[in-house]
Short mmCIF file of C-alpha atoms in Angstrom, two decimals:
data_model
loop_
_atom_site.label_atom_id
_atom_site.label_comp_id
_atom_site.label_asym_id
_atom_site.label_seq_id
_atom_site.Cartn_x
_atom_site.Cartn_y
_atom_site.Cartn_z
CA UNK A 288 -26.09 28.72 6.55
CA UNK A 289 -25.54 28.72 10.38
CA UNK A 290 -25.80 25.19 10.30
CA UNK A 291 -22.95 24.92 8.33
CA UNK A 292 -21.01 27.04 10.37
CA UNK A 293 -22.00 25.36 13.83
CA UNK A 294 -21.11 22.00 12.21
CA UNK A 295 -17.96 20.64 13.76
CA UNK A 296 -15.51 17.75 13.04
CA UNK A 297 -14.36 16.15 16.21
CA UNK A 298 -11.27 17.06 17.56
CA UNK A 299 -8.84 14.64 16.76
CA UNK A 300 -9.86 15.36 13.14
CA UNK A 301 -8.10 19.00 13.40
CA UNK A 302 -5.29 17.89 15.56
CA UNK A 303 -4.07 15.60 12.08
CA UNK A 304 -4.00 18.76 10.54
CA UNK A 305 -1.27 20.04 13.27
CA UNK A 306 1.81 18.85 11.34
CA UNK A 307 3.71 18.65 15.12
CA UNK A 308 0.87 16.55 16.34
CA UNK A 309 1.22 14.11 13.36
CA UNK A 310 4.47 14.11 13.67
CA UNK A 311 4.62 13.18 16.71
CA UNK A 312 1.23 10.48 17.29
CA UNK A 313 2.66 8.48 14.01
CA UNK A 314 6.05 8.13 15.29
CA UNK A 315 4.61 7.07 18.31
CA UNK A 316 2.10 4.68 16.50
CA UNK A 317 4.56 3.01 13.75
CA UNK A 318 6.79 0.43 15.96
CA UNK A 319 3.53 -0.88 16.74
CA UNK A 320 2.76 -1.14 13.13
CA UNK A 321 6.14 -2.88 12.32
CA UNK A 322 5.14 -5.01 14.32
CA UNK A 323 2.24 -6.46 13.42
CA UNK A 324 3.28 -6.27 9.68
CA UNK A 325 6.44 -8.12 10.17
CA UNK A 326 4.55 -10.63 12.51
CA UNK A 327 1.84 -11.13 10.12
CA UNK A 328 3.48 -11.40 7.02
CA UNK A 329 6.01 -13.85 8.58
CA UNK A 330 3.39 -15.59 9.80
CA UNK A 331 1.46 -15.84 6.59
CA UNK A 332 3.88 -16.17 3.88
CA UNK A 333 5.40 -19.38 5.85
CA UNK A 334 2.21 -20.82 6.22
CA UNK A 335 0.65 -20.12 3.17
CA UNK A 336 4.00 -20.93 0.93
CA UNK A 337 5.05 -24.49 3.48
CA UNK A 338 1.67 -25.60 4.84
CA UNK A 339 -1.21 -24.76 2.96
CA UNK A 340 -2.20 -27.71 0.78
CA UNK A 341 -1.91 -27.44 -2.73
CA UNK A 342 -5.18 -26.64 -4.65
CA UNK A 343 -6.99 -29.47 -6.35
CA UNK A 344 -7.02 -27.47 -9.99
CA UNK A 345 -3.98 -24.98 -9.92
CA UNK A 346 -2.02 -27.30 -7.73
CA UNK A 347 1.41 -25.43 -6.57
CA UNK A 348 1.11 -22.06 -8.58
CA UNK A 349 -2.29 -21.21 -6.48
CA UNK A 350 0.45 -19.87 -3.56
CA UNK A 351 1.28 -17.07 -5.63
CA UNK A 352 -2.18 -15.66 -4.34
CA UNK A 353 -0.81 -15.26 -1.15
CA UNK A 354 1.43 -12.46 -2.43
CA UNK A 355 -0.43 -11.11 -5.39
CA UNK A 356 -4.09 -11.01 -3.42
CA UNK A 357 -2.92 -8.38 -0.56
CA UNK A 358 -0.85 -6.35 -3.27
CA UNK A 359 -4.06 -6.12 -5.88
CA UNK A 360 -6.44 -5.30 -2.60
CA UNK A 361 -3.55 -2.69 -1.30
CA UNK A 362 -2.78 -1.10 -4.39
CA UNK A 363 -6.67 -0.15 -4.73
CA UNK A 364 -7.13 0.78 -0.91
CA UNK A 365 -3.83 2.77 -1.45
CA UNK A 366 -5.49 4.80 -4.36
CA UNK A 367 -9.11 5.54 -2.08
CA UNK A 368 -6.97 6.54 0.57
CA UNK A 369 -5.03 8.82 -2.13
CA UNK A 370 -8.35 10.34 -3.23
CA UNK A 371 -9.68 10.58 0.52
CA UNK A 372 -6.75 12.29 1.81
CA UNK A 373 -7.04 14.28 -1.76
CA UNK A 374 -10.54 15.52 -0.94
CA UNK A 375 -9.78 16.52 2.55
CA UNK A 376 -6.85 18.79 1.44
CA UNK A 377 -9.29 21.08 -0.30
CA UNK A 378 -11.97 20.87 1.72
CA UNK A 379 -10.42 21.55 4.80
CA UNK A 380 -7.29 23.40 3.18
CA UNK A 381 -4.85 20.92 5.21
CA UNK A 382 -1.49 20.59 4.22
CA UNK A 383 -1.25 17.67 6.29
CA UNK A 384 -3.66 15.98 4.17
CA UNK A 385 -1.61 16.64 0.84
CA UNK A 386 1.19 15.15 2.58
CA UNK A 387 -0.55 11.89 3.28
CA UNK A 388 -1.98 11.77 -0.32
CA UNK A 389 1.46 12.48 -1.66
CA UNK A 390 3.30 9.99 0.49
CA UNK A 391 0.89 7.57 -1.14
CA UNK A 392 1.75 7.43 -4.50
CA UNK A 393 5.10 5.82 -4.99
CA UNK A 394 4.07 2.95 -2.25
CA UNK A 395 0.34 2.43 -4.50
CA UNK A 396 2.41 2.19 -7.70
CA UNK A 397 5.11 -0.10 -6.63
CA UNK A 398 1.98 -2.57 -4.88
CA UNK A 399 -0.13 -1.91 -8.47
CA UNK A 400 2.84 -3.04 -10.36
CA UNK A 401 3.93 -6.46 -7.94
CA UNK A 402 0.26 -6.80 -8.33
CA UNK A 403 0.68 -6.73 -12.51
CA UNK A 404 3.48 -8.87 -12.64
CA UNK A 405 2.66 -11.53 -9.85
CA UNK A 406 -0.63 -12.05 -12.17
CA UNK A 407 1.15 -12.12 -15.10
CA UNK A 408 3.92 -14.81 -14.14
CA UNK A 409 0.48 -16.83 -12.30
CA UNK A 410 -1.69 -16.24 -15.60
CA UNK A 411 1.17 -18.47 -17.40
CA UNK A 412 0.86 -21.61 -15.85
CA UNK A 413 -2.77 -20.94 -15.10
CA UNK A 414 -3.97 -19.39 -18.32
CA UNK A 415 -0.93 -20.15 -20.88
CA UNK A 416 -0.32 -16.99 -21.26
CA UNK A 417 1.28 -14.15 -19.06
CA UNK A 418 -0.97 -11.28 -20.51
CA UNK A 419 -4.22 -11.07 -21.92
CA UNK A 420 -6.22 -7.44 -22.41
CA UNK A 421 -9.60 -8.90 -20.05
CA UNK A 422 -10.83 -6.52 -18.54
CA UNK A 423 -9.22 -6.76 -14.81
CA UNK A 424 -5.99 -6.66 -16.01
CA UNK A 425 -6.76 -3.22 -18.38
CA UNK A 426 -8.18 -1.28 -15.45
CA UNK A 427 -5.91 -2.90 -12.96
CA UNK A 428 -3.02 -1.37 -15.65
CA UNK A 429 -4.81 1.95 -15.71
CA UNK A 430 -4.54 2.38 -12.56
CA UNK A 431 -1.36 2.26 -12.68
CA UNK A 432 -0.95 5.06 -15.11
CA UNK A 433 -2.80 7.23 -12.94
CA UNK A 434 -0.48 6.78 -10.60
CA UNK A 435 2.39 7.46 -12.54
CA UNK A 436 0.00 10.46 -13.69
CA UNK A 437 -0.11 11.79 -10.52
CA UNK A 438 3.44 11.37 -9.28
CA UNK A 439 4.46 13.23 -12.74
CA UNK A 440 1.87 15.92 -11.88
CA UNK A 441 3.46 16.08 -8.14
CA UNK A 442 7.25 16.06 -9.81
CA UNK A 443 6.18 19.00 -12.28
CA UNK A 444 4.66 21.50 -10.01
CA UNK A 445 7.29 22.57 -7.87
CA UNK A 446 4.54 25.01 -5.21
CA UNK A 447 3.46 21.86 -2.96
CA UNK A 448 0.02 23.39 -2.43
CA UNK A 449 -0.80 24.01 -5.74
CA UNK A 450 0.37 20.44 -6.49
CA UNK A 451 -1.41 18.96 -3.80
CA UNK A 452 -4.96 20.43 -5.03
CA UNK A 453 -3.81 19.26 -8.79
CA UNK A 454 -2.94 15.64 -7.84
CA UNK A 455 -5.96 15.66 -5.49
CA UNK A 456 -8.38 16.58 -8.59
CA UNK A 457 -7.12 13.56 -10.69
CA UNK A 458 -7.20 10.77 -8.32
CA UNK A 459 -10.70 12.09 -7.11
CA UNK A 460 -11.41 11.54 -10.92
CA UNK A 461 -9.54 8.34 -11.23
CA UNK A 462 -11.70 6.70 -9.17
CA UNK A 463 -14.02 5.74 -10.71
CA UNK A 464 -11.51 3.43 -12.21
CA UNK A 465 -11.98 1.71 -8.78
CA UNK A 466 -15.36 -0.02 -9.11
CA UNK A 467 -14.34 -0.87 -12.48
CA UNK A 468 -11.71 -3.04 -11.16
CA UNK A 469 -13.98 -4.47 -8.29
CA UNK A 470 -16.76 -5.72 -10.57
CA UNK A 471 -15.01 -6.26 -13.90
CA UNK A 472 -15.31 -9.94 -13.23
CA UNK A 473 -18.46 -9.41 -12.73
CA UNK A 474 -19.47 -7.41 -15.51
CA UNK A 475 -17.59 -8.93 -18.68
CA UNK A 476 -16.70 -12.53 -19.46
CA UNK A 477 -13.53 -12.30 -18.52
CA UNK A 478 -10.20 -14.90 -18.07
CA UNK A 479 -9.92 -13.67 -14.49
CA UNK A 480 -11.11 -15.72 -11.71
CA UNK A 481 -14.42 -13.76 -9.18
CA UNK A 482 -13.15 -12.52 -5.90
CA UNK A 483 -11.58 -15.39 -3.75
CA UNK A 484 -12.51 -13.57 -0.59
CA UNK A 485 -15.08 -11.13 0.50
CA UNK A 486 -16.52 -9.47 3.75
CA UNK A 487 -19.98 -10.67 4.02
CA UNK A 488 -19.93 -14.19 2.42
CA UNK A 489 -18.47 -17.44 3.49
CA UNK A 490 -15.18 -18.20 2.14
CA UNK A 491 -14.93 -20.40 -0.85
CA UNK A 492 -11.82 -22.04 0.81
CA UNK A 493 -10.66 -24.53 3.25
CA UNK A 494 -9.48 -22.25 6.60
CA UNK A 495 -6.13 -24.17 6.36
CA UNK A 496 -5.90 -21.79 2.73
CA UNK A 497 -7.76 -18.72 3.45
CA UNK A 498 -6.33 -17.85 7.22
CA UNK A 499 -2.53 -17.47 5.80
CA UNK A 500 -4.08 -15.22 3.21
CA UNK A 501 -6.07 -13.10 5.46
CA UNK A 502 -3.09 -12.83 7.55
CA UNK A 503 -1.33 -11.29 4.65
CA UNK A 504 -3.52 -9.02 3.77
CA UNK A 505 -4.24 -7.54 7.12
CA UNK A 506 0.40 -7.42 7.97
CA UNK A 507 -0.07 -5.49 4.85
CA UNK A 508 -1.97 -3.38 5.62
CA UNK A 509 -0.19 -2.75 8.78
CA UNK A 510 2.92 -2.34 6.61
CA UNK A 511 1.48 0.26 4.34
CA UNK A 512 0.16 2.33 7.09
CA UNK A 513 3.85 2.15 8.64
CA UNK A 514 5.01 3.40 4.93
CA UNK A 515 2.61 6.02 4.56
CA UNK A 516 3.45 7.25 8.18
CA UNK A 517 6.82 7.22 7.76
CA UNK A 518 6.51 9.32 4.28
CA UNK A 519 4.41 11.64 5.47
CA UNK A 520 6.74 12.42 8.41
CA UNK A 521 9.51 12.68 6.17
CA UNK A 522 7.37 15.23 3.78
CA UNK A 523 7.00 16.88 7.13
CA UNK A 524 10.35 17.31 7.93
CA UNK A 525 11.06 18.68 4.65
CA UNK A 526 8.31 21.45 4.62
CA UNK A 527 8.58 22.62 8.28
CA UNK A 528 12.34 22.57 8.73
CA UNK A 529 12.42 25.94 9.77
CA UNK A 530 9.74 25.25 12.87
CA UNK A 531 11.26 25.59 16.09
CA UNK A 532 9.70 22.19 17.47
CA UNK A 533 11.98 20.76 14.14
CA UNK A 534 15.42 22.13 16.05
CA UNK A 535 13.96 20.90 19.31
CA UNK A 536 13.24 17.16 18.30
CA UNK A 537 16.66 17.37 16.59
CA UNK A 538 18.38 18.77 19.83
CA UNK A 539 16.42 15.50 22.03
CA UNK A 540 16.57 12.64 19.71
CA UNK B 10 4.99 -28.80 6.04
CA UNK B 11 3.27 -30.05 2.75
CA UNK B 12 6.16 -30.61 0.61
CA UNK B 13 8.29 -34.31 1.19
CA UNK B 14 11.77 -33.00 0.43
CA UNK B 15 13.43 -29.83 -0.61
CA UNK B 16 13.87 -30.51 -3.83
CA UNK B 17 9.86 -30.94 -3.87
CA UNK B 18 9.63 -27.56 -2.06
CA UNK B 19 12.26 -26.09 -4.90
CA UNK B 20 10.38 -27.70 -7.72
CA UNK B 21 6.70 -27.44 -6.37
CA UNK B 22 5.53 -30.00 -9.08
CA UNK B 23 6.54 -27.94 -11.81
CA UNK B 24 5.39 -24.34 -10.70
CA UNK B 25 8.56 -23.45 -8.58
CA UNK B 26 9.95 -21.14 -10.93
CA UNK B 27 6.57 -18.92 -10.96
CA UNK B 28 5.67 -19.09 -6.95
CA UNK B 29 9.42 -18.28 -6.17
CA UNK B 30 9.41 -15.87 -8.48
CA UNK B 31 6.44 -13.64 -7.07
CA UNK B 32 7.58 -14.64 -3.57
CA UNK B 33 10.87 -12.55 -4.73
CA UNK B 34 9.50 -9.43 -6.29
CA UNK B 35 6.94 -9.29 -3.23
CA UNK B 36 10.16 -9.25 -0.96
CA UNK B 37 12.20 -6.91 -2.85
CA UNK B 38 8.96 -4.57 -3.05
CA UNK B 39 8.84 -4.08 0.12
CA UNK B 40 12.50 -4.26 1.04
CA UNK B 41 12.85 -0.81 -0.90
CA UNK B 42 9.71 0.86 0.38
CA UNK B 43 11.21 0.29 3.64
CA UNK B 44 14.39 1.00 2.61
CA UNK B 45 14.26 4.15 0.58
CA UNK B 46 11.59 5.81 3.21
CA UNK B 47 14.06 5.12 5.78
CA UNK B 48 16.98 6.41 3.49
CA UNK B 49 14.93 9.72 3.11
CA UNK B 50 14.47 10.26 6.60
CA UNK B 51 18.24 9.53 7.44
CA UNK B 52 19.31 12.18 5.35
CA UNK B 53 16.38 14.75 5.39
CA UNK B 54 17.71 14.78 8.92
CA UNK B 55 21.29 15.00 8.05
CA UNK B 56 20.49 17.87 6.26
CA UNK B 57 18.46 19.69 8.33
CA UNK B 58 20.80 19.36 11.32
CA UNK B 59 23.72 20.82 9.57
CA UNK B 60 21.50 24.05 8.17
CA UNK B 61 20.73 24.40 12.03
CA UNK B 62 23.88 24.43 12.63
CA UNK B 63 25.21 27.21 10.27
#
């Protein structure tokens, strides 16, 4: 297997799993972050809640899509990056990794949820009713279980490594609840309206609608990676308190 | 600015109540993301100076 063991990841990729080097690159990295979130969502939310003409079928209630569209699309990306993170952990046996996907959890649920009940106070204008068991909404809600799976999994294993590989095992599993969401309106008859918003096609939407919403999405995204940042370096600080570069950023900050 | 008055922004034809609603929960979400990350740190640190210190 000497191919195997000549095979190297790049540099950078080993220097995440230096918890002093992550701790020290994100809280470099997250003003800038901040910044584009709070710019971004400012930026949307105004325009897509004051200027944005109302749509021709759903009239005012359509604006609720500029809030519940970034939290369904983060609450998913949240949950790959969970898994990802997961995978890498026992792969590569880094503890940084584990942090990450542990510092994901409690943001993912809280966006799965918002992204729940935003639909469910839309579907009742929309639909006439705030809930219906179509298949979007029962994966979308099983997602959300496996989230509160694995933060009860992380709460009840008190050895962070052995948790780590745990949690990592059943979100690597749990997604394949992922494509399931994606192409549920694809695959059943469902209530739920088909993606409003994709990478390769053109949008269904007059710009003056869709450029407020993909300014949400991406100062979300920007938010979340400030979040999971600032988690991580918090689950940092916790596990290497007794590191000597700990005392020293304490002693210079 | 689509809407004529604020009472038309308030009532958005009808669907205020919902839109504001969502537009709430989305703040407050991340309000205590924010929040309780930065709460964490604050005292993680807290602690960890005064264990240096002893």
């Amino acid at each position: 297997m000497s191919w195997f063991e000549s095979w190297h990841m790049p540099r950078w990729f080993y220097q995440m799993g230096s918890p002093k080097w992550f701790f020290e690159i994100g809280g470099r990295l997250q003003p800038w972050f901040m910044v584009a979130a709070i710019a971004m969502i400012t930026w949307g939310l105004l325009w897509g809640l004051l200027y944005a003409p109302a749509d021709y079928q759903q009239g005012n209630s359509f604006r609720i899509m500029y809030v519940h569209v970034p939290a369904a699309i983060l609450s998913q990306s949240i949950f790959v990056m969970m898994a990802v993170t997961g995978l890498i952990g026992l792969v590569w046996k880094m503890k940084v990794a584990f942090m990450v996907a542990r510092s994901c959890t409690l943001i993912g649920a809280s966006f799965t949820a918002l992204a729940l009940i935003t639909g469910a106070v839309w579907g009742k204008p929309t639909w006439g009713t705030y809930w219906v068991w179509d298949a979007r909404l029962t994966s979308t809600l099983i997602m959300l279980f496996l989230y509160t799976g694995v933060i009860a999994l992380n709460q009840a294993i008190a050895d962070r490594s052995i948790a780590g590989r745990a949690t990592a095992i059943l979100s690597i599993v749990g997604t394949i609840n992922i494509p399931v969401i994606k192409y549920s309106v694809e695959w059943w008859n469902t209530l739920h309206q088909s993606s409003s918003f994709s990478l390769t096609a053109k949008p269904t939407m007059p710009a003056e609608m869709y450029i407020p919403l993909l300014l949400m999405v991406v100062g979300c995204y920007s938010l979340i990676v400030w979040l999971v940042l600032q988690r991580t370096r918090n689950e940092i600080l916790d596990q290497e308190r007794q590191a000597s570069w700990v005392a020293r950023y304490l002693e210079e900050r | 600015m689509y809407f004529t008055s604020l009472q038309h922004l308030i009532d958005m034809d009808g669907h205020g109540f919902y839109v504001w609603i969502c537009y709430a929960l989305f703040a407050l979400t991340v309000a205590v993301n924010v929040w309780s990350a930065k709460r964490r740190q604050q005292r993680l640190l807290k602690l960890i100076k005064s264990q240096l210190r002893r």
